[in-house]
Short mmCIF file of C-alpha atoms and ligand atoms in Angstrom, two decimals:
data_model
loop_
_atom_site.label_atom_id
_atom_site.label_comp_id
_atom_site.label_asym_id
_atom_site.label_seq_id
_atom_site.Cartn_x
_atom_site.Cartn_y
_atom_site.Cartn_z
CA MET A 1483 33.61 -20.85 81.05
CA THR A 1484 30.36 -22.77 80.89
CA GLN A 1485 27.72 -21.17 78.64
CA SER A 1486 24.03 -22.02 78.92
CA LEU A 1487 21.65 -22.53 76.03
CA PHE A 1488 17.93 -23.14 76.04
CA LEU A 1489 16.76 -25.09 73.00
CA LEU A 1490 13.17 -24.69 71.79
CA PRO A 1491 12.71 -26.98 68.77
CA GLY A 1492 8.98 -26.24 68.35
CA ASP A 1493 7.00 -28.06 65.66
CA GLY A 1494 7.40 -29.71 62.25
CA ILE A 1495 10.93 -29.49 60.87
CA GLY A 1496 11.89 -27.46 63.96
CA THR A 1497 12.48 -30.71 65.84
CA GLU A 1498 14.46 -32.23 62.96
CA ILE A 1499 16.87 -29.32 62.53
CA MET A 1500 17.28 -28.91 66.31
CA ALA A 1501 18.37 -32.57 66.56
CA GLU A 1502 21.27 -31.59 64.27
CA VAL A 1503 22.10 -28.61 66.50
CA GLU A 1504 22.45 -31.03 69.40
CA LYS A 1505 24.98 -33.00 67.34
CA LEU A 1506 26.83 -29.78 66.57
CA ILE A 1507 26.95 -28.80 70.25
CA ALA A 1508 28.20 -32.27 71.18
CA HIS A 1509 30.95 -31.96 68.58
CA LEU A 1510 32.01 -28.46 69.71
CA ASN A 1511 32.07 -29.52 73.37
CA ALA A 1512 34.01 -32.71 72.58
CA SER A 1513 36.59 -30.69 70.65
CA GLY A 1514 37.16 -28.56 73.78
CA LYS A 1515 36.30 -25.38 71.88
CA THR A 1516 33.12 -24.74 73.90
CA ASP A 1517 31.58 -25.77 77.17
CA PHE A 1518 27.87 -25.49 76.43
CA VAL A 1519 25.24 -26.86 78.77
CA TYR A 1520 21.68 -26.91 77.54
CA GLU A 1521 18.12 -27.77 78.35
CA THR A 1522 15.29 -28.34 75.90
CA GLY A 1523 11.75 -26.94 76.23
CA LEU A 1524 8.44 -26.86 74.40
CA VAL A 1525 7.04 -24.02 72.31
CA GLY A 1526 4.22 -23.57 69.80
CA GLY A 1527 1.90 -26.46 69.04
CA ALA A 1528 4.04 -28.88 71.04
CA ALA A 1529 3.64 -26.71 74.15
CA TYR A 1530 -0.09 -26.34 73.49
CA ASP A 1531 -0.52 -30.12 73.33
CA ALA A 1532 1.39 -30.59 76.59
CA HIS A 1533 0.34 -27.55 78.62
CA GLY A 1534 -2.55 -25.82 76.80
CA VAL A 1535 -0.43 -22.69 76.18
CA ALA A 1536 2.09 -21.70 73.47
CA ILE A 1537 4.90 -21.60 76.04
CA SER A 1538 4.68 -22.50 79.72
CA ASP A 1539 5.80 -20.16 82.51
CA ALA A 1540 8.44 -22.72 83.54
CA ASP A 1541 9.96 -22.76 80.05
CA MET A 1542 9.75 -18.96 79.88
CA ASP A 1543 11.78 -18.81 83.12
CA LYS A 1544 14.41 -21.09 81.57
CA ALA A 1545 14.56 -18.86 78.48
CA LEU A 1546 15.09 -15.83 80.72
CA ALA A 1547 17.87 -17.57 82.65
CA ALA A 1548 19.82 -18.89 79.63
CA ASP A 1549 22.73 -17.09 77.96
CA ALA A 1550 21.00 -17.64 74.61
CA VAL A 1551 17.80 -19.21 73.29
CA ILE A 1552 17.99 -21.34 70.15
CA PHE A 1553 14.57 -21.55 68.49
CA GLY A 1554 13.43 -23.92 65.70
CA ALA A 1555 10.03 -23.15 64.18
CA VAL A 1556 6.39 -23.29 65.25
CA GLY A 1557 3.01 -23.98 63.73
CA GLY A 1558 1.22 -26.44 61.51
CA PRO A 1559 -2.28 -27.36 60.34
CA LYS A 1560 -2.95 -29.36 63.52
CA TRP A 1561 -3.12 -26.10 65.49
CA ASP A 1562 -4.93 -23.89 62.97
CA ASP A 1563 -8.08 -23.85 65.10
CA VAL A 1564 -6.68 -23.43 68.64
CA PRO A 1565 -7.85 -20.29 70.51
CA TYR A 1566 -6.14 -17.18 69.11
CA GLU A 1567 -4.20 -16.39 72.31
CA HIS A 1568 -2.73 -19.91 72.34
CA ARG A 1569 -1.83 -20.15 68.64
CA PRO A 1570 1.75 -21.39 68.08
CA GLU A 1571 3.09 -17.92 67.10
CA ALA A 1572 1.97 -16.59 70.51
CA GLY A 1573 4.92 -18.50 72.01
CA LEU A 1574 7.33 -16.67 69.73
CA LEU A 1575 5.73 -13.30 70.48
CA ARG A 1576 5.89 -13.91 74.24
CA LEU A 1577 9.56 -14.84 74.02
CA ARG A 1578 10.32 -11.65 72.08
CA LYS A 1579 8.32 -9.52 74.51
CA ASP A 1580 9.46 -11.05 77.82
CA LEU A 1581 13.12 -11.17 76.74
CA GLY A 1582 12.86 -7.56 75.53
CA LEU A 1583 14.24 -8.43 72.09
CA PHE A 1584 14.02 -5.10 70.27
CA ALA A 1585 16.73 -5.62 67.63
CA ASN A 1586 16.22 -8.13 64.84
CA LEU A 1587 19.31 -9.01 62.82
CA ARG A 1588 18.77 -10.49 59.38
CA PRO A 1589 21.93 -11.19 57.39
CA ALA A 1590 21.69 -11.73 53.65
CA ILE A 1591 24.77 -13.63 52.59
CA CYS A 1592 25.13 -15.03 49.10
CA TYR A 1593 27.18 -18.22 49.00
CA SER A 1594 29.09 -18.37 45.76
CA ALA A 1595 27.91 -21.94 45.06
CA LEU A 1596 24.29 -20.77 45.19
CA ALA A 1597 24.60 -17.50 43.27
CA GLU A 1598 22.60 -18.98 40.37
CA ALA A 1599 19.62 -19.52 42.73
CA SER A 1600 19.27 -15.76 43.24
CA SER A 1601 16.68 -13.84 41.26
CA LEU A 1602 19.46 -11.37 40.35
CA LYS A 1603 22.48 -11.86 38.10
CA ARG A 1604 25.48 -13.65 39.61
CA GLU A 1605 27.74 -10.58 39.40
CA LEU A 1606 25.26 -8.51 41.42
CA VAL A 1607 24.98 -10.99 44.30
CA GLU A 1608 28.18 -13.05 44.44
CA GLY A 1609 29.97 -12.18 47.68
CA LEU A 1610 26.95 -10.27 48.99
CA ASP A 1611 27.00 -9.79 52.77
CA ILE A 1612 24.37 -7.40 54.10
CA LEU A 1613 23.09 -7.15 57.66
CA ILE A 1614 19.65 -5.61 58.13
CA VAL A 1615 18.97 -4.40 61.66
CA ARG A 1616 15.22 -4.04 62.16
CA GLU A 1617 13.53 -2.42 65.17
CA LEU A 1618 11.23 -5.16 66.44
CA THR A 1619 9.08 -3.98 69.33
CA GLY A 1620 7.81 -0.52 68.33
CA GLY A 1621 6.39 1.36 65.39
CA VAL A 1622 3.18 0.89 63.47
CA TYR A 1623 2.65 -2.77 64.41
CA PHE A 1624 2.18 -1.84 68.06
CA GLY A 1625 1.23 1.90 68.13
CA GLU A 1626 -2.15 2.93 69.55
CA PRO A 1627 -4.80 3.74 68.45
CA LYS A 1628 -5.05 0.68 66.26
CA GLU A 1629 -8.66 0.14 65.26
CA ILE A 1630 -11.38 -0.10 62.68
CA THR A 1631 -14.43 2.05 63.47
CA GLU A 1632 -17.87 2.21 61.86
CA LEU A 1633 -18.59 5.70 60.57
CA GLY A 1634 -22.37 5.16 60.55
CA ASN A 1635 -22.75 5.98 56.84
CA GLY A 1636 -21.88 2.50 55.63
CA GLN A 1637 -18.20 3.39 55.63
CA LYS A 1638 -15.47 2.22 58.00
CA ARG A 1639 -12.25 3.90 59.08
CA ALA A 1640 -9.03 2.02 59.86
CA VAL A 1641 -6.18 3.51 61.87
CA ASP A 1642 -2.70 2.23 62.63
CA THR A 1643 -0.31 4.47 64.50
CA GLN A 1644 3.35 4.80 63.63
CA VAL A 1645 4.99 5.92 66.87
CA TYR A 1646 8.60 6.00 68.06
CA GLU A 1647 10.19 7.58 71.10
CA SER A 1648 13.76 8.75 70.87
CA TYR A 1649 15.11 6.08 73.26
CA GLU A 1650 13.79 3.33 70.98
CA ILE A 1651 15.58 4.84 67.98
CA ASP A 1652 18.78 5.53 69.90
CA ARG A 1653 19.16 1.96 71.18
CA ILE A 1654 18.57 0.33 67.78
CA ALA A 1655 20.96 2.78 66.11
CA ARG A 1656 23.64 1.85 68.63
CA VAL A 1657 23.13 -1.87 67.97
CA ALA A 1658 23.67 -1.16 64.26
CA PHE A 1659 26.80 0.92 64.91
CA ASP A 1660 28.23 -1.70 67.30
CA LEU A 1661 27.67 -4.42 64.70
CA ALA A 1662 29.08 -2.30 61.89
CA ARG A 1663 32.27 -1.99 63.91
CA THR A 1664 32.73 -5.76 63.57
CA ARG A 1665 32.16 -5.54 59.78
CA GLY A 1666 32.54 -2.85 57.11
CA LYS A 1667 31.93 0.15 59.42
CA LYS A 1668 29.23 1.50 57.09
CA VAL A 1669 25.58 2.03 58.11
CA HIS A 1670 22.63 3.11 55.98
CA SER A 1671 19.70 4.39 58.03
CA ALA A 1672 16.42 4.04 56.11
CA ASP A 1673 13.28 6.06 56.90
CA LYS A 1674 10.67 8.23 55.19
CA LYS A 1675 11.57 11.59 56.71
CA ASN A 1676 10.31 13.30 53.55
CA VAL A 1677 6.70 12.42 54.46
CA MET A 1678 6.64 11.10 58.05
CA LYS A 1679 7.30 12.85 61.36
CA SER A 1680 8.51 9.57 62.83
CA GLY A 1681 11.09 9.56 60.04
CA VAL A 1682 12.23 13.09 60.92
CA LEU A 1683 12.79 12.03 64.54
CA TRP A 1684 14.40 8.73 63.42
CA ASP A 1685 16.98 10.58 61.35
CA GLU A 1686 17.64 13.21 64.04
CA VAL A 1687 18.28 10.59 66.76
CA VAL A 1688 20.44 8.37 64.52
CA ARG A 1689 22.63 11.37 63.57
CA GLU A 1690 23.01 12.29 67.23
CA ALA A 1691 23.93 8.72 68.25
CA VAL A 1692 26.61 8.34 65.57
CA LYS A 1693 28.58 11.16 67.22
CA ASP A 1694 29.72 8.49 69.71
CA TYR A 1695 30.97 6.37 66.78
CA PRO A 1696 33.44 8.53 64.84
CA ASP A 1697 34.76 5.46 62.99
CA ILE A 1698 31.33 4.69 61.46
CA GLU A 1699 30.33 6.03 58.05
CA LEU A 1700 26.60 6.90 58.30
CA HIS A 1701 24.41 7.36 55.22
CA HIS A 1702 20.76 8.37 55.15
CA ILE A 1703 18.52 6.66 52.59
CA LEU A 1704 14.78 6.94 51.98
CA ALA A 1705 13.15 3.54 52.54
CA ASP A 1706 11.66 3.39 49.03
CA ASN A 1707 15.05 4.13 47.49
CA ALA A 1708 16.56 1.45 49.77
CA ALA A 1709 14.16 -1.10 48.26
CA MET A 1710 15.20 -0.02 44.77
CA GLN A 1711 18.92 -0.05 45.53
CA LEU A 1712 18.65 -3.53 47.11
CA VAL A 1713 17.66 -4.99 43.76
CA ARG A 1714 19.81 -2.62 41.65
CA ASN A 1715 23.16 -2.80 43.42
CA PRO A 1716 22.87 -4.67 46.74
CA LYS A 1717 26.62 -4.91 47.36
CA GLN A 1718 26.78 -1.16 48.15
CA PHE A 1719 25.29 -1.97 51.59
CA ASP A 1720 27.03 -3.23 54.71
CA VAL A 1721 24.63 -2.64 57.64
CA MET A 1722 21.16 -1.16 57.19
CA VAL A 1723 19.14 0.02 60.20
CA THR A 1724 15.44 0.74 59.94
CA ASP A 1725 12.12 0.63 61.75
CA ASN A 1726 9.78 -2.30 62.26
CA LEU A 1727 7.62 -1.87 59.14
CA PHE A 1728 10.34 -0.96 56.64
CA GLY A 1729 12.63 -3.58 58.17
CA ASP A 1730 10.00 -6.28 57.71
CA ILE A 1731 9.78 -5.52 54.00
CA LEU A 1732 13.43 -4.71 53.25
CA SER A 1733 14.77 -7.77 55.08
CA ASP A 1734 12.49 -10.09 53.11
CA ALA A 1735 13.55 -8.45 49.86
CA ALA A 1736 17.24 -8.76 50.79
CA ALA A 1737 16.73 -12.37 51.85
CA MET A 1738 15.52 -13.41 48.44
CA LEU A 1739 18.71 -12.09 46.84
CA THR A 1740 20.41 -15.11 48.33
CA GLY A 1741 18.18 -17.94 47.09
CA SER A 1742 16.27 -20.21 49.44
CA LEU A 1743 14.29 -19.80 52.65
CA GLY A 1744 16.14 -22.83 54.03
CA MET A 1745 19.38 -20.80 54.09
CA LEU A 1746 18.31 -17.73 56.09
CA PRO A 1747 19.30 -17.20 59.73
CA SER A 1748 18.24 -14.47 62.17
CA ALA A 1749 19.01 -13.18 65.63
CA SER A 1750 17.03 -11.01 68.01
CA LEU A 1751 18.83 -9.07 70.72
CA GLY A 1752 17.75 -7.18 73.84
CA ALA A 1753 19.37 -4.40 75.84
CA PRO A 1754 22.71 -5.07 77.54
CA ASP A 1755 22.41 -6.05 81.21
CA PRO A 1756 23.69 -3.05 83.23
CA GLU A 1757 25.89 -5.31 85.38
CA THR A 1758 27.21 -7.96 83.00
CA GLY A 1759 26.85 -6.12 79.67
CA LYS A 1760 25.36 -9.32 78.22
CA ARG A 1761 22.30 -9.03 76.00
CA LYS A 1762 19.34 -11.40 76.09
CA ALA A 1763 19.24 -13.10 72.72
CA MET A 1764 17.32 -15.57 70.61
CA TYR A 1765 18.54 -17.19 67.39
CA GLU A 1766 16.20 -18.76 64.85
CA PRO A 1767 15.92 -19.62 61.17
CA VAL A 1768 13.65 -17.31 59.19
CA HIS A 1769 11.61 -20.20 57.76
CA GLY A 1770 8.60 -21.83 59.40
CA SER A 1771 7.81 -25.41 60.39
CA ALA A 1772 7.37 -26.56 56.75
CA PRO A 1773 4.51 -29.03 57.38
CA ASP A 1774 4.71 -30.14 53.72
CA ILE A 1775 8.09 -31.82 54.30
CA ALA A 1776 8.03 -32.41 58.08
CA GLY A 1777 8.89 -35.91 59.28
CA GLN A 1778 10.71 -36.85 56.07
CA GLY A 1779 14.25 -35.98 57.15
CA VAL A 1780 14.77 -33.73 54.11
CA ALA A 1781 14.70 -30.22 55.63
CA ASN A 1782 17.69 -27.98 55.02
CA PRO A 1783 19.52 -27.51 58.36
CA ILE A 1784 21.71 -24.62 57.07
CA ALA A 1785 19.45 -21.74 58.24
CA MET A 1786 19.48 -23.31 61.71
CA PHE A 1787 23.27 -23.82 61.70
CA ALA A 1788 23.83 -20.28 60.42
CA SER A 1789 21.59 -19.02 63.25
CA PHE A 1790 23.76 -20.99 65.69
CA SER A 1791 26.80 -19.33 64.13
CA MET A 1792 25.21 -15.95 64.91
CA ALA A 1793 24.86 -17.09 68.54
CA LEU A 1794 28.57 -17.93 68.65
CA ARG A 1795 29.35 -14.48 67.23
CA TYR A 1796 26.92 -12.20 69.06
CA SER A 1797 26.23 -13.93 72.40
CA PHE A 1798 29.57 -15.63 73.03
CA GLU A 1799 32.09 -13.56 71.06
CA MET A 1800 33.49 -16.78 69.56
CA ILE A 1801 34.18 -15.07 66.26
CA GLU A 1802 36.76 -17.57 65.00
CA LEU A 1803 34.42 -20.47 65.62
CA ALA A 1804 31.54 -18.63 63.94
CA VAL A 1805 33.72 -17.99 60.89
CA ALA A 1806 34.78 -21.66 60.89
CA LEU A 1807 31.13 -22.77 60.93
CA ASP A 1808 30.18 -20.34 58.15
CA THR A 1809 33.15 -21.55 56.11
CA ALA A 1810 32.18 -25.19 56.69
CA ILE A 1811 28.68 -24.40 55.34
CA SER A 1812 30.17 -22.69 52.31
CA ASP A 1813 32.58 -25.61 51.74
CA VAL A 1814 29.90 -28.31 51.69
CA LEU A 1815 27.95 -26.24 49.18
CA GLU A 1816 31.09 -25.94 47.04
CA ASP A 1817 31.41 -29.75 47.30
CA GLY A 1818 27.98 -30.00 45.63
CA LEU A 1819 25.89 -31.25 48.56
CA ARG A 1820 22.29 -30.03 48.38
CA THR A 1821 19.05 -30.62 50.26
CA GLY A 1822 15.94 -30.74 48.07
CA ASP A 1823 15.08 -27.04 48.43
CA ILE A 1824 18.41 -25.89 46.90
CA MET A 1825 18.96 -28.82 44.52
CA GLN A 1826 20.77 -28.00 41.26
CA THR A 1827 21.69 -30.25 38.35
CA GLY A 1828 25.02 -32.00 38.83
CA CYS A 1829 24.79 -31.76 42.63
CA ARG A 1830 24.29 -34.57 45.16
CA LYS A 1831 20.95 -34.63 46.99
CA VAL A 1832 21.33 -35.27 50.71
CA THR A 1833 19.10 -35.59 53.78
CA THR A 1834 18.97 -33.23 56.75
CA ALA A 1835 21.31 -35.47 58.75
CA GLU A 1836 23.75 -35.98 55.86
CA MET A 1837 24.02 -32.22 55.28
CA ALA A 1838 24.53 -31.54 59.00
CA ASP A 1839 27.09 -34.36 59.34
CA ALA A 1840 29.03 -33.03 56.34
CA ILE A 1841 29.18 -29.52 57.84
CA ILE A 1842 30.30 -30.90 61.21
CA ALA A 1843 32.94 -33.03 59.47
CA LYS A 1844 34.32 -29.91 57.72
CA LEU A 1845 34.63 -28.21 61.09
P1 NAD B 107 7.48 -22.28 55.79
O1 NAD B 107 8.69 -21.43 55.93
O2 NAD B 107 7.28 -23.28 56.86
O3 NAD B 107 7.55 -23.06 54.39
C1 NAD B 107 7.50 -22.40 53.12
C2 NAD B 107 8.08 -23.35 52.04
O4 NAD B 107 9.50 -23.40 52.21
C3 NAD B 107 7.59 -24.79 52.17
O5 NAD B 107 7.44 -25.34 50.90
C4 NAD B 107 8.69 -25.49 52.93
O6 NAD B 107 8.78 -26.87 52.64
C5 NAD B 107 9.92 -24.73 52.46
N1 NAD B 107 10.96 -24.69 53.52
C6 NAD B 107 10.97 -23.90 54.63
N2 NAD B 107 12.03 -24.16 55.38
C7 NAD B 107 12.72 -25.12 54.75
C8 NAD B 107 13.91 -25.85 55.05
N3 NAD B 107 14.64 -25.59 56.14
N4 NAD B 107 14.32 -26.79 54.19
C9 NAD B 107 13.63 -27.06 53.07
N5 NAD B 107 12.49 -26.43 52.73
C10 NAD B 107 12.04 -25.47 53.56
O7 NAD B 107 6.23 -21.30 55.66
P2 NAD B 107 4.67 -21.63 55.57
O8 NAD B 107 4.47 -22.89 54.77
O9 NAD B 107 4.04 -20.38 55.15
O10 NAD B 107 4.22 -21.92 57.07
C11 NAD B 107 4.17 -23.22 57.66
C12 NAD B 107 3.90 -23.07 59.14
O11 NAD B 107 5.01 -22.40 59.76
C13 NAD B 107 2.66 -22.22 59.45
O12 NAD B 107 2.00 -22.80 60.55
C14 NAD B 107 3.25 -20.88 59.81
O13 NAD B 107 2.42 -20.16 60.66
C15 NAD B 107 4.52 -21.27 60.48
N6 NAD B 107 5.61 -20.25 60.45
C16 NAD B 107 6.39 -20.21 61.55
C17 NAD B 107 7.47 -19.33 61.59
C18 NAD B 107 8.35 -19.35 62.81
O14 NAD B 107 8.26 -20.27 63.60
N7 NAD B 107 9.23 -18.38 62.99
C19 NAD B 107 7.77 -18.54 60.49
C20 NAD B 107 6.97 -18.64 59.34
C21 NAD B 107 5.89 -19.52 59.34
#
């Protein structure tokens, strides 16, 4: 069956790593394993230069129509002074909002060959495979009121509002349970129910939802303890589900257990379509457009390839192919190939294209 992708390379190294994705797609299609068709659009600074907005309505329509969106990175000094509503990140935010992407998936996988690059000891991180599921569209980043007011006595008062409704908690919990079913069947739900009402509701709704998943082992953990346990004994976790704020912090902490920014993939999923059951989805590396190395052909394409692997897994249920791609990445690292950001003594330094070609050859 033909599957449609919409590629949004964006700016800086986004265009360089997306060029390698196109090679990967061509290889997969030629091997007969997939039948992807794709179009390419503009987002971020590139879209601003062409259309005066961070993503055009026409490209937004294409993103809505595709089976999955593959996103590179946006931003750069050239666009630092564009009007706030048209800044490059506005394209990313519009995509998340219009596609209804409420679940952000951030895996933290430690490749054995890179275990020394972690800030923790090898034995703590080798074989690490955590998936953090972060609620992305609610909570304190969006709750109203959100304001700074003058108190008239020379003081100011700032308010952010942490707010969740039960449906928002229920749907993210179910994403975590569904994903845990494809992995270790263990979910830690992190909140601050000891001091926050939103945490009390979070825990109540998660416990109710798990009743539909008798095969899942659910654990409650306070978010501050989760942070501590992530650096003490990270391998105790399989899937962790948490709100927008705690997820932002915990996923960055977990990410650094694995070494470099150039290695980190992510996925964002929406609700299943009531008719087809398919979720809207966008896959993107965690890193930005890296203006300091853009145009040099030295960016690490692994975060982008690992994000594509997540698309194979979560949008197209091509689990075997996703595993093959992940294994190919691991194998080239074992062979000693390194881009500059993950370079180690005794390894061979390669360019973006050389790294991507080596991974494709392993496939
Ligand atoms: P960045 O992630 O672009 O770069 C941080 C550092 O990591 C740089 O030294 C960069 O060279 C390095 N790096 C990042 N990805 C790499 C890769 N694949 N291979 C090798 N090295 C890599 O973050 P930044 O410098 O804070 O931001 C640069 C621009 O990117 C800014 O305009 C920022 O707003 C934007 N940004 C975009 C996104 C996104 O598109 N999702 C995310 C973060 C930052």
